[in-house]
Amino acid sequence: VVRYFHGESIAPDKLVYLGLPWLLEKVCQLLSCTLKRPSPDCPIDVCSDIRKLKTHGVLTTRLADYLWNEGHMTEKIRDDLFSLLRHLGLMCPVPSPRSIDRDIDGGDAYFVP
């Protein structure tokens, strides 16, 4: 179990409890999407986001939502997970996505290792 919180006070909505297998599964989904060909029914914009992740190390929220949608992840859970990954140094916001690629338009963008 991972326990993570912001600042001095611990508000219940700032705590995230995750089973380690669940966390690893979500990170593996992000990494493994760059190792295989996108499925034929993959939307064009998502295929473009997969290429950006593979070539530039830039993850868009659109791609994360697409990959994690099968698990019915809510936006709140996604945002909490992103917050945890940023806190652990596993992702950081791209200051200006257009400075990396003028075609990044899939929501917020993050550098990932």
mmCIF file of N, CA, C and O in Angstrom:
data_model
loop_
_atom_site.group_PDB
_atom_site.id
_atom_site.type_symbol
_atom_site.label_atom_id
_atom_site.label_comp_id
_atom_site.label_asym_id
_atom_site.label_seq_id
_atom_site.Cartn_x
_atom_site.Cartn_y
_atom_site.Cartn_z
ATOM 1 N N VAL A 1 0.849 -1.177 0.000
ATOM 2 C CA VAL A 1 0.000 0.000 0.000
ATOM 3 C C VAL A 1 0.889 1.232 0.000
ATOM 4 O O VAL A 1 1.870 1.306 0.718
ATOM 5 N N VAL A 2 0.505 2.215 -0.819
ATOM 6 C CA VAL A 2 1.230 3.471 -0.895
ATOM 7 C C VAL A 2 0.395 4.526 -0.187
ATOM 8 O O VAL A 2 -0.798 4.650 -0.425
ATOM 9 N N ARG A 3 1.010 5.285 0.693
ATOM 10 C CA ARG A 3 0.322 6.385 1.373
ATOM 11 C C ARG A 3 1.013 7.671 0.962
ATOM 12 O O ARG A 3 2.212 7.818 1.122
ATOM 13 N N TYR A 4 0.271 8.601 0.454
ATOM 14 C CA TYR A 4 0.824 9.829 -0.102
ATOM 15 C C TYR A 4 -0.053 10.997 0.319
ATOM 16 O O TYR A 4 -1.264 10.893 0.286
ATOM 17 N N PHE A 5 0.531 12.090 0.720
ATOM 18 C CA PHE A 5 -0.256 13.267 1.062
ATOM 19 C C PHE A 5 0.520 14.540 0.782
ATOM 20 O O PHE A 5 1.729 14.531 0.668
ATOM 21 N N HIS A 6 -0.209 15.650 0.662
ATOM 22 C CA HIS A 6 0.339 16.980 0.398
ATOM 23 C C HIS A 6 0.457 17.761 1.705
ATOM 24 O O HIS A 6 -0.397 17.663 2.564
ATOM 25 N N GLY A 7 1.477 18.576 1.815
ATOM 26 C CA GLY A 7 1.570 19.593 2.841
ATOM 27 C C GLY A 7 1.490 19.114 4.269
ATOM 28 O O GLY A 7 1.755 17.976 4.579
ATOM 29 N N GLU A 8 1.092 20.039 5.138
ATOM 30 C CA GLU A 8 1.073 19.794 6.576
ATOM 31 C C GLU A 8 -0.139 18.996 7.036
ATOM 32 O O GLU A 8 -0.023 18.076 7.808
ATOM 33 N N SER A 9 -1.319 19.401 6.607
ATOM 34 C CA SER A 9 -2.518 18.696 7.060
ATOM 35 C C SER A 9 -2.830 17.545 6.109
ATOM 36 O O SER A 9 -2.504 17.584 4.936
ATOM 37 N N ILE A 10 -3.452 16.526 6.662
ATOM 38 C CA ILE A 10 -3.796 15.359 5.853
ATOM 39 C C ILE A 10 -5.308 15.329 5.682
ATOM 40 O O ILE A 10 -6.039 14.928 6.576
ATOM 41 N N ALA A 11 -5.761 15.810 4.546
ATOM 42 C CA ALA A 11 -7.190 15.778 4.237
ATOM 43 C C ALA A 11 -7.510 14.436 3.580
ATOM 44 O O ALA A 11 -6.711 13.925 2.801
ATOM 45 N N PRO A 12 -8.665 13.863 3.880
ATOM 46 C CA PRO A 12 -9.008 12.547 3.312
ATOM 47 C C PRO A 12 -8.942 12.503 1.785
ATOM 48 O O PRO A 12 -8.561 11.501 1.216
ATOM 49 N N ASP A 13 -9.285 13.625 1.130
ATOM 50 C CA ASP A 13 -9.245 13.611 -0.338
ATOM 51 C C ASP A 13 -7.836 13.771 -0.884
ATOM 52 O O ASP A 13 -7.620 13.739 -2.088
ATOM 53 N N LYS A 14 -6.840 13.943 -0.015
ATOM 54 C CA LYS A 14 -5.449 14.036 -0.443
ATOM 55 C C LYS A 14 -4.690 12.738 -0.204
ATOM 56 O O LYS A 14 -3.507 12.652 -0.472
ATOM 57 N N LEU A 15 -5.361 11.736 0.316
ATOM 58 C CA LEU A 15 -4.726 10.440 0.551
ATOM 59 C C LEU A 15 -5.042 9.500 -0.597
ATOM 60 O O LEU A 15 -6.156 9.476 -1.095
ATOM 61 N N VAL A 16 -4.066 8.758 -1.001
ATOM 62 C CA VAL A 16 -4.254 7.773 -2.051
ATOM 63 C C VAL A 16 -3.721 6.453 -1.527
ATOM 64 O O VAL A 16 -2.568 6.359 -1.126
ATOM 65 N N TYR A 17 -4.550 5.458 -1.523
ATOM 66 C CA TYR A 17 -4.122 4.115 -1.125
ATOM 67 C C TYR A 17 -4.244 3.223 -2.353
ATOM 68 O O TYR A 17 -5.302 3.086 -2.928
ATOM 69 N N LEU A 18 -3.147 2.648 -2.730
ATOM 70 C CA LEU A 18 -3.126 1.806 -3.921
ATOM 71 C C LEU A 18 -2.505 0.462 -3.594
ATOM 72 O O LEU A 18 -1.529 0.399 -2.856
ATOM 73 N N GLY A 19 -3.044 -0.569 -4.180
ATOM 74 C CA GLY A 19 -2.355 -1.847 -4.117
ATOM 75 C C GLY A 19 -1.204 -1.771 -5.101
ATOM 76 O O GLY A 19 -1.349 -1.271 -6.209
ATOM 77 N N LEU A 20 -0.047 -2.226 -4.705
ATOM 78 C CA LEU A 20 1.126 -2.158 -5.577
ATOM 79 C C LEU A 20 0.893 -2.845 -6.928
ATOM 80 O O LEU A 20 1.275 -2.292 -7.959
ATOM 81 N N PRO A 21 0.258 -4.009 -6.991
ATOM 82 C CA PRO A 21 0.005 -4.618 -8.315
ATOM 83 C C PRO A 21 -0.829 -3.708 -9.218
ATOM 84 O O PRO A 21 -0.576 -3.627 -10.419
ATOM 85 N N TRP A 22 -1.802 -3.004 -8.649
ATOM 86 C CA TRP A 22 -2.635 -2.111 -9.443
ATOM 87 C C TRP A 22 -1.798 -0.980 -10.024
ATOM 88 O O TRP A 22 -1.901 -0.653 -11.197
ATOM 89 N N LEU A 23 -0.948 -0.376 -9.185
ATOM 90 C CA LEU A 23 -0.089 0.716 -9.627
ATOM 91 C C LEU A 23 0.857 0.243 -10.728
ATOM 92 O O LEU A 23 1.012 0.900 -11.763
ATOM 93 N N LEU A 24 1.481 -0.901 -10.534
ATOM 94 C CA LEU A 24 2.395 -1.445 -11.544
ATOM 95 C C LEU A 24 1.672 -1.746 -12.844
ATOM 96 O O LEU A 24 2.203 -1.508 -13.934
ATOM 97 N N GLU A 25 0.452 -2.251 -12.745
ATOM 98 C CA GLU A 25 -0.328 -2.543 -13.953
ATOM 99 C C GLU A 25 -0.588 -1.274 -14.758
ATOM 100 O O GLU A 25 -0.437 -1.263 -15.981
ATOM 101 N N LYS A 26 -0.934 -0.186 -14.076
ATOM 102 C CA LYS A 26 -1.225 1.065 -14.772
ATOM 103 C C LYS A 26 0.028 1.641 -15.436
ATOM 104 O O LYS A 26 -0.027 2.115 -16.568
ATOM 105 N N VAL A 27 1.156 1.596 -14.762
ATOM 106 C CA VAL A 27 2.408 2.084 -15.344
ATOM 107 C C VAL A 27 2.811 1.191 -16.516
ATOM 108 O O VAL A 27 3.228 1.689 -17.573
ATOM 109 N N CYS A 28 2.668 -0.117 -16.372
ATOM 110 C CA CYS A 28 3.004 -1.044 -17.466
ATOM 111 C C CYS A 28 2.131 -0.812 -18.687
ATOM 112 O O CYS A 28 2.602 -0.944 -19.816
ATOM 113 N N GLN A 29 0.872 -0.468 -18.487
ATOM 114 C CA GLN A 29 0.006 -0.174 -19.628
ATOM 115 C C GLN A 29 0.544 1.002 -20.429
ATOM 116 O O GLN A 29 0.491 0.994 -21.655
ATOM 117 N N LEU A 30 1.060 2.002 -19.726
ATOM 118 C CA LEU A 30 1.627 3.157 -20.431
ATOM 119 C C LEU A 30 2.868 2.758 -21.212
ATOM 120 O O LEU A 30 3.047 3.147 -22.363
ATOM 121 N N LEU A 31 3.747 1.992 -20.565
ATOM 122 C CA LEU A 31 5.009 1.625 -21.207
ATOM 123 C C LEU A 31 4.812 0.624 -22.339
ATOM 124 O O LEU A 31 5.455 0.728 -23.377
ATOM 125 N N SER A 32 3.932 -0.341 -22.140
ATOM 126 C CA SER A 32 3.778 -1.395 -23.142
ATOM 127 C C SER A 32 3.089 -0.910 -24.408
ATOM 128 O O SER A 32 3.245 -1.526 -25.462
ATOM 129 N N CYS A 33 2.357 0.192 -24.346
ATOM 130 C CA CYS A 33 1.677 0.667 -25.553
ATOM 131 C C CYS A 33 2.682 1.087 -26.616
ATOM 132 O O CYS A 33 2.359 1.117 -27.798
ATOM 133 N N THR A 34 3.914 1.383 -26.226
ATOM 134 C CA THR A 34 4.929 1.794 -27.206
ATOM 135 C C THR A 34 5.638 0.592 -27.825
ATOM 136 O O THR A 34 6.380 0.749 -28.783
ATOM 137 N N LEU A 35 5.417 -0.605 -27.287
ATOM 138 C CA LEU A 35 6.126 -1.795 -27.762
ATOM 139 C C LEU A 35 5.368 -2.571 -28.825
ATOM 140 O O LEU A 35 5.938 -3.427 -29.477
ATOM 141 N N LYS A 36 4.101 -2.306 -28.966
ATOM 142 C CA LYS A 36 3.310 -3.054 -29.942
ATOM 143 C C LYS A 36 2.602 -2.095 -30.883
ATOM 144 O O LYS A 36 2.464 -0.910 -30.602
ATOM 145 N N ARG A 37 2.172 -2.640 -31.997
ATOM 146 C CA ARG A 37 1.429 -1.824 -32.959
ATOM 147 C C ARG A 37 0.050 -1.501 -32.390
ATOM 148 O O ARG A 37 -0.573 -2.347 -31.770
ATOM 149 N N PRO A 38 -0.412 -0.275 -32.632
ATOM 150 C CA PRO A 38 -1.781 0.048 -32.204
ATOM 151 C C PRO A 38 -2.784 -0.839 -32.928
ATOM 152 O O PRO A 38 -2.563 -1.249 -34.066
ATOM 153 N N SER A 39 -3.872 -1.149 -32.265
ATOM 154 C CA SER A 39 -4.903 -1.989 -32.886
ATOM 155 C C SER A 39 -5.534 -1.229 -34.050
ATOM 156 O O SER A 39 -5.508 0.012 -34.087
ATOM 157 N N PRO A 40 -6.109 -1.956 -35.011
ATOM 158 C CA PRO A 40 -6.718 -1.297 -36.176
ATOM 159 C C PRO A 40 -7.843 -0.331 -35.810
ATOM 160 O O PRO A 40 -8.104 0.622 -36.534
ATOM 161 N N ASP A 41 -8.500 -0.555 -34.682
ATOM 162 C CA ASP A 41 -9.599 0.327 -34.288
ATOM 163 C C ASP A 41 -9.142 1.480 -33.388
ATOM 164 O O ASP A 41 -9.957 2.242 -32.880
ATOM 165 N N CYS A 42 -7.845 1.635 -33.245
ATOM 166 C CA CYS A 42 -7.284 2.725 -32.434
ATOM 167 C C CYS A 42 -7.529 4.059 -33.148
ATOM 168 O O CYS A 42 -7.183 4.204 -34.325
ATOM 169 N N PRO A 43 -8.121 5.040 -32.453
ATOM 170 C CA PRO A 43 -8.339 6.348 -33.091
ATOM 171 C C PRO A 43 -7.019 6.980 -33.542
ATOM 172 O O PRO A 43 -5.981 6.797 -32.908
ATOM 173 N N ILE A 44 -7.072 7.727 -34.627
ATOM 174 C CA ILE A 44 -5.872 8.329 -35.208
ATOM 175 C C ILE A 44 -5.152 9.229 -34.206
ATOM 176 O O ILE A 44 -3.929 9.193 -34.097
ATOM 177 N N ASP A 45 -5.902 10.035 -33.448
ATOM 178 C CA ASP A 45 -5.258 10.944 -32.494
ATOM 179 C C ASP A 45 -4.553 10.166 -31.382
ATOM 180 O O ASP A 45 -3.490 10.577 -30.910
ATOM 181 N N VAL A 46 -5.099 9.019 -30.979
ATOM 182 C CA VAL A 46 -4.454 8.194 -29.954
ATOM 183 C C VAL A 46 -3.187 7.551 -30.528
ATOM 184 O O VAL A 46 -2.153 7.493 -29.851
ATOM 185 N N CYS A 47 -3.234 7.095 -31.785
ATOM 186 C CA CYS A 47 -2.030 6.552 -32.433
ATOM 187 C C CYS A 47 -0.932 7.611 -32.483
ATOM 188 O O CYS A 47 0.242 7.309 -32.249
ATOM 189 N N SER A 48 -1.313 8.840 -32.754
ATOM 190 C CA SER A 48 -0.354 9.943 -32.764
ATOM 191 C C SER A 48 0.235 10.155 -31.370
ATOM 192 O O SER A 48 1.440 10.373 -31.220
ATOM 193 N N ASP A 49 -0.601 10.053 -30.332
ATOM 194 C CA ASP A 49 -0.127 10.201 -28.955
ATOM 195 C C ASP A 49 0.833 9.071 -28.574
ATOM 196 O O ASP A 49 1.800 9.297 -27.845
ATOM 197 N N ILE A 50 0.583 7.867 -29.072
ATOM 198 C CA ILE A 50 1.487 6.735 -28.808
ATOM 199 C C ILE A 50 2.852 7.029 -29.429
ATOM 200 O O ILE A 50 3.889 6.802 -28.808
ATOM 201 N N ARG A 51 2.870 7.566 -30.657
ATOM 202 C CA ARG A 51 4.139 7.931 -31.302
ATOM 203 C C ARG A 51 4.869 9.004 -30.511
ATOM 204 O O ARG A 51 6.084 8.958 -30.353
ATOM 205 N N LYS A 52 4.139 9.993 -29.983
ATOM 206 C CA LYS A 52 4.763 11.053 -29.174
ATOM 207 C C LYS A 52 5.379 10.488 -27.899
ATOM 208 O O LYS A 52 6.459 10.890 -27.491
ATOM 209 N N LEU A 53 4.686 9.529 -27.287
ATOM 210 C CA LEU A 53 5.224 8.898 -26.090
ATOM 211 C C LEU A 53 6.494 8.119 -26.429
ATOM 212 O O LEU A 53 7.497 8.204 -25.733
ATOM 213 N N LYS A 54 6.452 7.412 -27.551
ATOM 214 C CA LYS A 54 7.601 6.589 -27.954
ATOM 215 C C LYS A 54 8.798 7.440 -28.385
ATOM 216 O O LYS A 54 9.932 7.148 -28.017
ATOM 217 N N THR A 55 8.564 8.510 -29.123
ATOM 218 C CA THR A 55 9.681 9.288 -29.673
ATOM 219 C C THR A 55 10.147 10.434 -28.774
ATOM 220 O O THR A 55 11.329 10.739 -28.741
ATOM 221 N N HIS A 56 9.207 11.065 -28.056
ATOM 222 C CA HIS A 56 9.554 12.234 -27.242
ATOM 223 C C HIS A 56 9.440 11.997 -25.741
ATOM 224 O O HIS A 56 9.822 12.863 -24.952
ATOM 225 N N GLY A 57 8.844 10.854 -25.342
ATOM 226 C CA GLY A 57 8.621 10.621 -23.916
ATOM 227 C C GLY A 57 7.546 11.526 -23.350
ATOM 228 O O GLY A 57 7.558 11.859 -22.175
ATOM 229 N N VAL A 58 6.591 11.921 -24.207
ATOM 230 C CA VAL A 58 5.513 12.824 -23.794
ATOM 231 C C VAL A 58 4.204 12.049 -23.738
ATOM 232 O O VAL A 58 3.759 11.477 -24.732
ATOM 233 N N LEU A 59 3.610 12.033 -22.559
ATOM 234 C CA LEU A 59 2.330 11.366 -22.323
ATOM 235 C C LEU A 59 1.228 12.410 -22.255
ATOM 236 O O LEU A 59 1.362 13.401 -21.534
ATOM 237 N N THR A 60 0.162 12.204 -22.999
ATOM 238 C CA THR A 60 -0.994 13.100 -22.929
ATOM 239 C C THR A 60 -2.068 12.460 -22.047
ATOM 240 O O THR A 60 -2.134 11.238 -21.916
ATOM 241 N N THR A 61 -2.896 13.311 -21.472
ATOM 242 C CA THR A 61 -4.008 12.777 -20.678
ATOM 243 C C THR A 61 -4.960 11.985 -21.571
ATOM 244 O O THR A 61 -5.559 11.019 -21.120
ATOM 245 N N ARG A 62 -5.077 12.367 -22.845
ATOM 246 C CA ARG A 62 -5.951 11.635 -23.764
ATOM 247 C C ARG A 62 -5.485 10.188 -23.906
ATOM 248 O O ARG A 62 -6.294 9.263 -23.865
ATOM 249 N N LEU A 63 -4.172 9.983 -24.041
ATOM 250 C CA LEU A 63 -3.644 8.622 -24.173
ATOM 251 C C LEU A 63 -3.859 7.831 -22.883
ATOM 252 O O LEU A 63 -4.286 6.680 -22.924
ATOM 253 N N ALA A 64 -3.586 8.450 -21.742
ATOM 254 C CA ALA A 64 -3.806 7.757 -20.466
ATOM 255 C C ALA A 64 -5.274 7.375 -20.317
ATOM 256 O O ALA A 64 -5.592 6.244 -19.926
ATOM 257 N N ASP A 65 -6.164 8.288 -20.654
ATOM 258 C CA ASP A 65 -7.599 7.990 -20.555
ATOM 259 C C ASP A 65 -7.973 6.830 -21.472
ATOM 260 O O ASP A 65 -8.754 5.955 -21.103
ATOM 261 N N TYR A 66 -7.424 6.808 -22.677
ATOM 262 C CA TYR A 66 -7.718 5.731 -23.626
ATOM 263 C C TYR A 66 -7.213 4.391 -23.092
ATOM 264 O O TYR A 66 -7.930 3.400 -23.106
ATOM 265 N N LEU A 67 -5.972 4.363 -22.611
ATOM 266 C CA LEU A 67 -5.387 3.112 -22.134
ATOM 267 C C LEU A 67 -6.056 2.613 -20.853
ATOM 268 O O LEU A 67 -6.213 1.409 -20.664
ATOM 269 N N TRP A 68 -6.428 3.526 -19.990
ATOM 270 C CA TRP A 68 -6.982 3.148 -18.694
ATOM 271 C C TRP A 68 -8.499 3.076 -18.685
ATOM 272 O O TRP A 68 -9.100 2.730 -17.683
ATOM 273 N N ASN A 69 -9.149 3.379 -19.797
ATOM 274 C CA ASN A 69 -10.608 3.396 -19.849
ATOM 275 C C ASN A 69 -11.217 2.021 -19.618
ATOM 276 O O ASN A 69 -12.306 1.908 -19.069
ATOM 277 N N GLU A 70 -10.507 0.965 -20.034
ATOM 278 C CA GLU A 70 -11.052 -0.384 -19.842
ATOM 279 C C GLU A 70 -11.267 -0.687 -18.372
ATOM 280 O O GLU A 70 -12.135 -1.465 -18.016
ATOM 281 N N GLY A 71 -10.458 -0.097 -17.514
ATOM 282 C CA GLY A 71 -10.623 -0.295 -16.079
ATOM 283 C C GLY A 71 -11.618 0.674 -15.474
ATOM 284 O O GLY A 71 -11.787 0.722 -14.264
ATOM 285 N N HIS A 72 -12.267 1.470 -16.330
ATOM 286 C CA HIS A 72 -13.265 2.446 -15.891
ATOM 287 C C HIS A 72 -12.691 3.407 -14.850
ATOM 288 O O HIS A 72 -13.319 3.700 -13.842
ATOM 289 N N MET A 73 -11.493 3.888 -15.115
ATOM 290 C CA MET A 73 -10.843 4.834 -14.211
ATOM 291 C C MET A 73 -11.513 6.197 -14.344
ATOM 292 O O MET A 73 -11.683 6.705 -15.445
ATOM 293 N N THR A 74 -11.865 6.777 -13.225
ATOM 294 C CA THR A 74 -12.472 8.108 -13.243
ATOM 295 C C THR A 74 -11.382 9.165 -13.407
ATOM 296 O O THR A 74 -10.199 8.906 -13.176
ATOM 297 N N GLU A 75 -11.796 10.352 -13.780
ATOM 298 C CA GLU A 75 -10.851 11.463 -13.931
ATOM 299 C C GLU A 75 -10.175 11.773 -12.591
ATOM 300 O O GLU A 75 -8.987 12.075 -12.546
ATOM 301 N N LYS A 76 -10.924 11.681 -11.505
ATOM 302 C CA LYS A 76 -10.373 11.941 -10.168
ATOM 303 C C LYS A 76 -9.265 10.946 -9.836
ATOM 304 O O LYS A 76 -8.204 11.329 -9.349
ATOM 305 N N ILE A 77 -9.491 9.669 -10.107
ATOM 306 C CA ILE A 77 -8.464 8.656 -9.829
ATOM 307 C C ILE A 77 -7.255 8.888 -10.720
ATOM 308 O O ILE A 77 -6.119 8.813 -10.268
ATOM 309 N N ARG A 78 -7.492 9.200 -12.006
ATOM 310 C CA ARG A 78 -6.377 9.490 -12.913
ATOM 311 C C ARG A 78 -5.560 10.672 -12.397
ATOM 312 O O ARG A 78 -4.333 10.617 -12.345
ATOM 313 N N ASP A 79 -6.236 11.741 -11.996
ATOM 314 C CA ASP A 79 -5.531 12.920 -11.508
ATOM 315 C C ASP A 79 -4.748 12.613 -10.231
ATOM 316 O O ASP A 79 -3.626 13.093 -10.053
ATOM 317 N N ASP A 80 -5.327 11.799 -9.342
ATOM 318 C CA ASP A 80 -4.614 11.400 -8.123
ATOM 319 C C ASP A 80 -3.387 10.558 -8.464
ATOM 320 O O ASP A 80 -2.324 10.731 -7.877
ATOM 321 N N LEU A 81 -3.541 9.666 -9.420
ATOM 322 C CA LEU A 81 -2.409 8.839 -9.837
ATOM 323 C C LEU A 81 -1.319 9.703 -10.475
ATOM 324 O O LEU A 81 -0.134 9.541 -10.181
ATOM 325 N N PHE A 82 -1.708 10.647 -11.320
ATOM 326 C CA PHE A 82 -0.733 11.567 -11.913
ATOM 327 C C PHE A 82 -0.023 12.365 -10.822
ATOM 328 O O PHE A 82 1.188 12.582 -10.886
ATOM 329 N N SER A 83 -0.762 12.813 -9.826
ATOM 330 C CA SER A 83 -0.165 13.570 -8.724
ATOM 331 C C SER A 83 0.872 12.722 -7.994
ATOM 332 O O SER A 83 1.962 13.203 -7.667
ATOM 333 N N LEU A 84 0.550 11.470 -7.755
ATOM 334 C CA LEU A 84 1.487 10.559 -7.097
ATOM 335 C C LEU A 84 2.727 10.351 -7.966
ATOM 336 O O LEU A 84 3.855 10.415 -7.480
ATOM 337 N N LEU A 85 2.545 10.133 -9.265
ATOM 338 C CA LEU A 85 3.675 9.908 -10.167
ATOM 339 C C LEU A 85 4.558 11.158 -10.266
ATOM 340 O O LEU A 85 5.783 11.043 -10.325
ATOM 341 N N ARG A 86 3.947 12.336 -10.238
ATOM 342 C CA ARG A 86 4.741 13.576 -10.232
ATOM 343 C C ARG A 86 5.524 13.691 -8.928
ATOM 344 O O ARG A 86 6.704 14.032 -8.935
ATOM 345 N N HIS A 87 4.881 13.383 -7.820
ATOM 346 C CA HIS A 87 5.541 13.454 -6.511
ATOM 347 C C HIS A 87 6.737 12.507 -6.444
ATOM 348 O O HIS A 87 7.761 12.828 -5.845
ATOM 349 N N LEU A 88 6.630 11.343 -7.067
ATOM 350 C CA LEU A 88 7.705 10.354 -7.054
ATOM 351 C C LEU A 88 8.759 10.617 -8.137
ATOM 352 O O LEU A 88 9.727 9.876 -8.248
ATOM 353 N N GLY A 89 8.563 11.657 -8.935
ATOM 354 C CA GLY A 89 9.529 11.997 -9.979
ATOM 355 C C GLY A 89 9.425 11.114 -11.209
ATOM 356 O O GLY A 89 10.365 11.040 -11.999
ATOM 357 N N LEU A 90 8.280 10.460 -11.396
ATOM 358 C CA LEU A 90 8.102 9.584 -12.545
ATOM 359 C C LEU A 90 7.437 10.285 -13.722
ATOM 360 O O LEU A 90 7.306 9.710 -14.793
ATOM 361 N N MET A 91 7.018 11.518 -13.514
ATOM 362 C CA MET A 91 6.493 12.336 -14.606
ATOM 363 C C MET A 91 6.568 13.795 -14.173
ATOM 364 O O MET A 91 6.583 14.093 -12.978
ATOM 365 N N CYS A 92 6.668 14.672 -15.163
ATOM 366 C CA CYS A 92 6.623 16.104 -14.867
ATOM 367 C C CYS A 92 5.900 16.802 -16.015
ATOM 368 O O CYS A 92 5.978 16.370 -17.162
ATOM 369 N N PRO A 93 5.170 17.865 -15.694
ATOM 370 C CA PRO A 93 4.405 18.559 -16.730
ATOM 371 C C PRO A 93 5.314 19.158 -17.799
ATOM 372 O O PRO A 93 6.401 19.642 -17.494
ATOM 373 N N VAL A 94 4.873 19.105 -19.026
ATOM 374 C CA VAL A 94 5.567 19.779 -20.119
ATOM 375 C C VAL A 94 5.190 21.250 -19.995
ATOM 376 O O VAL A 94 4.004 21.586 -20.002
ATOM 377 N N PRO A 95 6.184 22.143 -19.837
ATOM 378 C CA PRO A 95 5.872 23.562 -19.630
ATOM 379 C C PRO A 95 4.996 24.141 -20.735
ATOM 380 O O PRO A 95 4.028 24.816 -20.481
ATOM 381 N N SER A 96 5.353 23.860 -21.956
ATOM 382 C CA SER A 96 4.567 24.312 -23.100
ATOM 383 C C SER A 96 4.552 23.174 -24.106
ATOM 384 O O SER A 96 5.523 22.986 -24.832
ATOM 385 N N PRO A 97 3.458 22.388 -24.142
ATOM 386 C CA PRO A 97 3.433 21.237 -25.049
ATOM 387 C C PRO A 97 3.778 21.588 -26.481
ATOM 388 O O PRO A 97 4.423 20.828 -27.168
ATOM 389 N N ARG A 98 3.408 22.758 -26.924
ATOM 390 C CA ARG A 98 3.676 23.125 -28.315
ATOM 391 C C ARG A 98 5.168 23.337 -28.577
ATOM 392 O O ARG A 98 5.609 23.311 -29.709
ATOM 393 N N SER A 99 5.964 23.519 -27.516
ATOM 394 C CA SER A 99 7.406 23.659 -27.719
ATOM 395 C C SER A 99 8.036 22.310 -28.064
ATOM 396 O O SER A 99 9.100 22.254 -28.645
ATOM 397 N N ILE A 100 7.361 21.221 -27.716
ATOM 398 C CA ILE A 100 7.851 19.879 -28.037
ATOM 399 C C ILE A 100 7.359 19.459 -29.412
ATOM 400 O O ILE A 100 8.091 18.944 -30.225
ATOM 401 N N ASP A 101 6.094 19.663 -29.655
ATOM 402 C CA ASP A 101 5.491 19.222 -30.905
ATOM 403 C C ASP A 101 4.252 20.075 -31.136
ATOM 404 O O ASP A 101 3.357 20.106 -30.298
ATOM 405 N N ARG A 102 4.188 20.726 -32.250
ATOM 406 C CA ARG A 102 3.074 21.639 -32.491
ATOM 407 C C ARG A 102 1.732 20.918 -32.559
ATOM 408 O O ARG A 102 0.684 21.524 -32.514
ATOM 409 N N ASP A 103 1.755 19.579 -32.646
ATOM 410 C CA ASP A 103 0.511 18.824 -32.766
ATOM 411 C C ASP A 103 0.002 18.259 -31.448
ATOM 412 O O ASP A 103 -0.977 17.539 -31.439
ATOM 413 N N ILE A 104 0.657 18.555 -30.324
ATOM 414 C CA ILE A 104 0.148 18.024 -29.053
ATOM 415 C C ILE A 104 -1.108 18.792 -28.690
ATOM 416 O O ILE A 104 -1.067 19.978 -28.415
ATOM 417 N N ASP A 105 -2.214 18.089 -28.728
ATOM 418 C CA ASP A 105 -3.479 18.714 -28.379
ATOM 419 C C ASP A 105 -4.362 17.735 -27.620
ATOM 420 O O ASP A 105 -5.558 17.886 -27.576
ATOM 421 N N GLY A 106 -3.772 16.728 -27.024
ATOM 422 C CA GLY A 106 -4.525 15.696 -26.334
ATOM 423 C C GLY A 106 -4.692 15.974 -24.858
ATOM 424 O O GLY A 106 -4.654 15.078 -24.042
ATOM 425 N N GLY A 107 -4.881 17.226 -24.499
ATOM 426 C CA GLY A 107 -5.005 17.574 -23.091
ATOM 427 C C GLY A 107 -3.656 17.939 -22.534
ATOM 428 O O GLY A 107 -2.728 18.285 -23.261
ATOM 429 N N ASP A 108 -3.520 17.866 -21.216
ATOM 430 C CA ASP A 108 -2.249 18.160 -20.588
ATOM 431 C C ASP A 108 -1.210 17.140 -21.041
ATOM 432 O O ASP A 108 -1.537 16.001 -21.371
ATOM 433 N N ALA A 109 0.045 17.548 -21.038
ATOM 434 C CA ALA A 109 1.124 16.654 -21.473
ATOM 435 C C ALA A 109 2.186 16.579 -20.378
ATOM 436 O O ALA A 109 2.424 17.561 -19.667
ATOM 437 N N TYR A 110 2.802 15.405 -20.262
ATOM 438 C CA TYR A 110 3.808 15.147 -19.216
ATOM 439 C C TYR A 110 4.981 14.415 -19.806
ATOM 440 O O TYR A 110 4.820 13.537 -20.656
ATOM 441 N N PHE A 111 6.194 14.771 -19.337
ATOM 442 C CA PHE A 111 7.371 13.974 -19.659
ATOM 443 C C PHE A 111 7.373 12.771 -18.744
ATOM 444 O O PHE A 111 7.117 12.889 -17.547
ATOM 445 N N VAL A 112 7.651 11.613 -19.320
ATOM 446 C CA VAL A 112 7.794 10.388 -18.520
ATOM 447 C C VAL A 112 9.111 9.722 -18.899
ATOM 448 O O VAL A 112 9.563 9.821 -20.032
ATOM 449 N N PRO A 113 9.756 9.049 -17.925
ATOM 450 C CA PRO A 113 11.037 8.398 -18.241
ATOM 451 C C PRO A 113 10.856 7.185 -19.131
ATOM 452 O O PRO A 113 9.805 6.639 -19.231
#
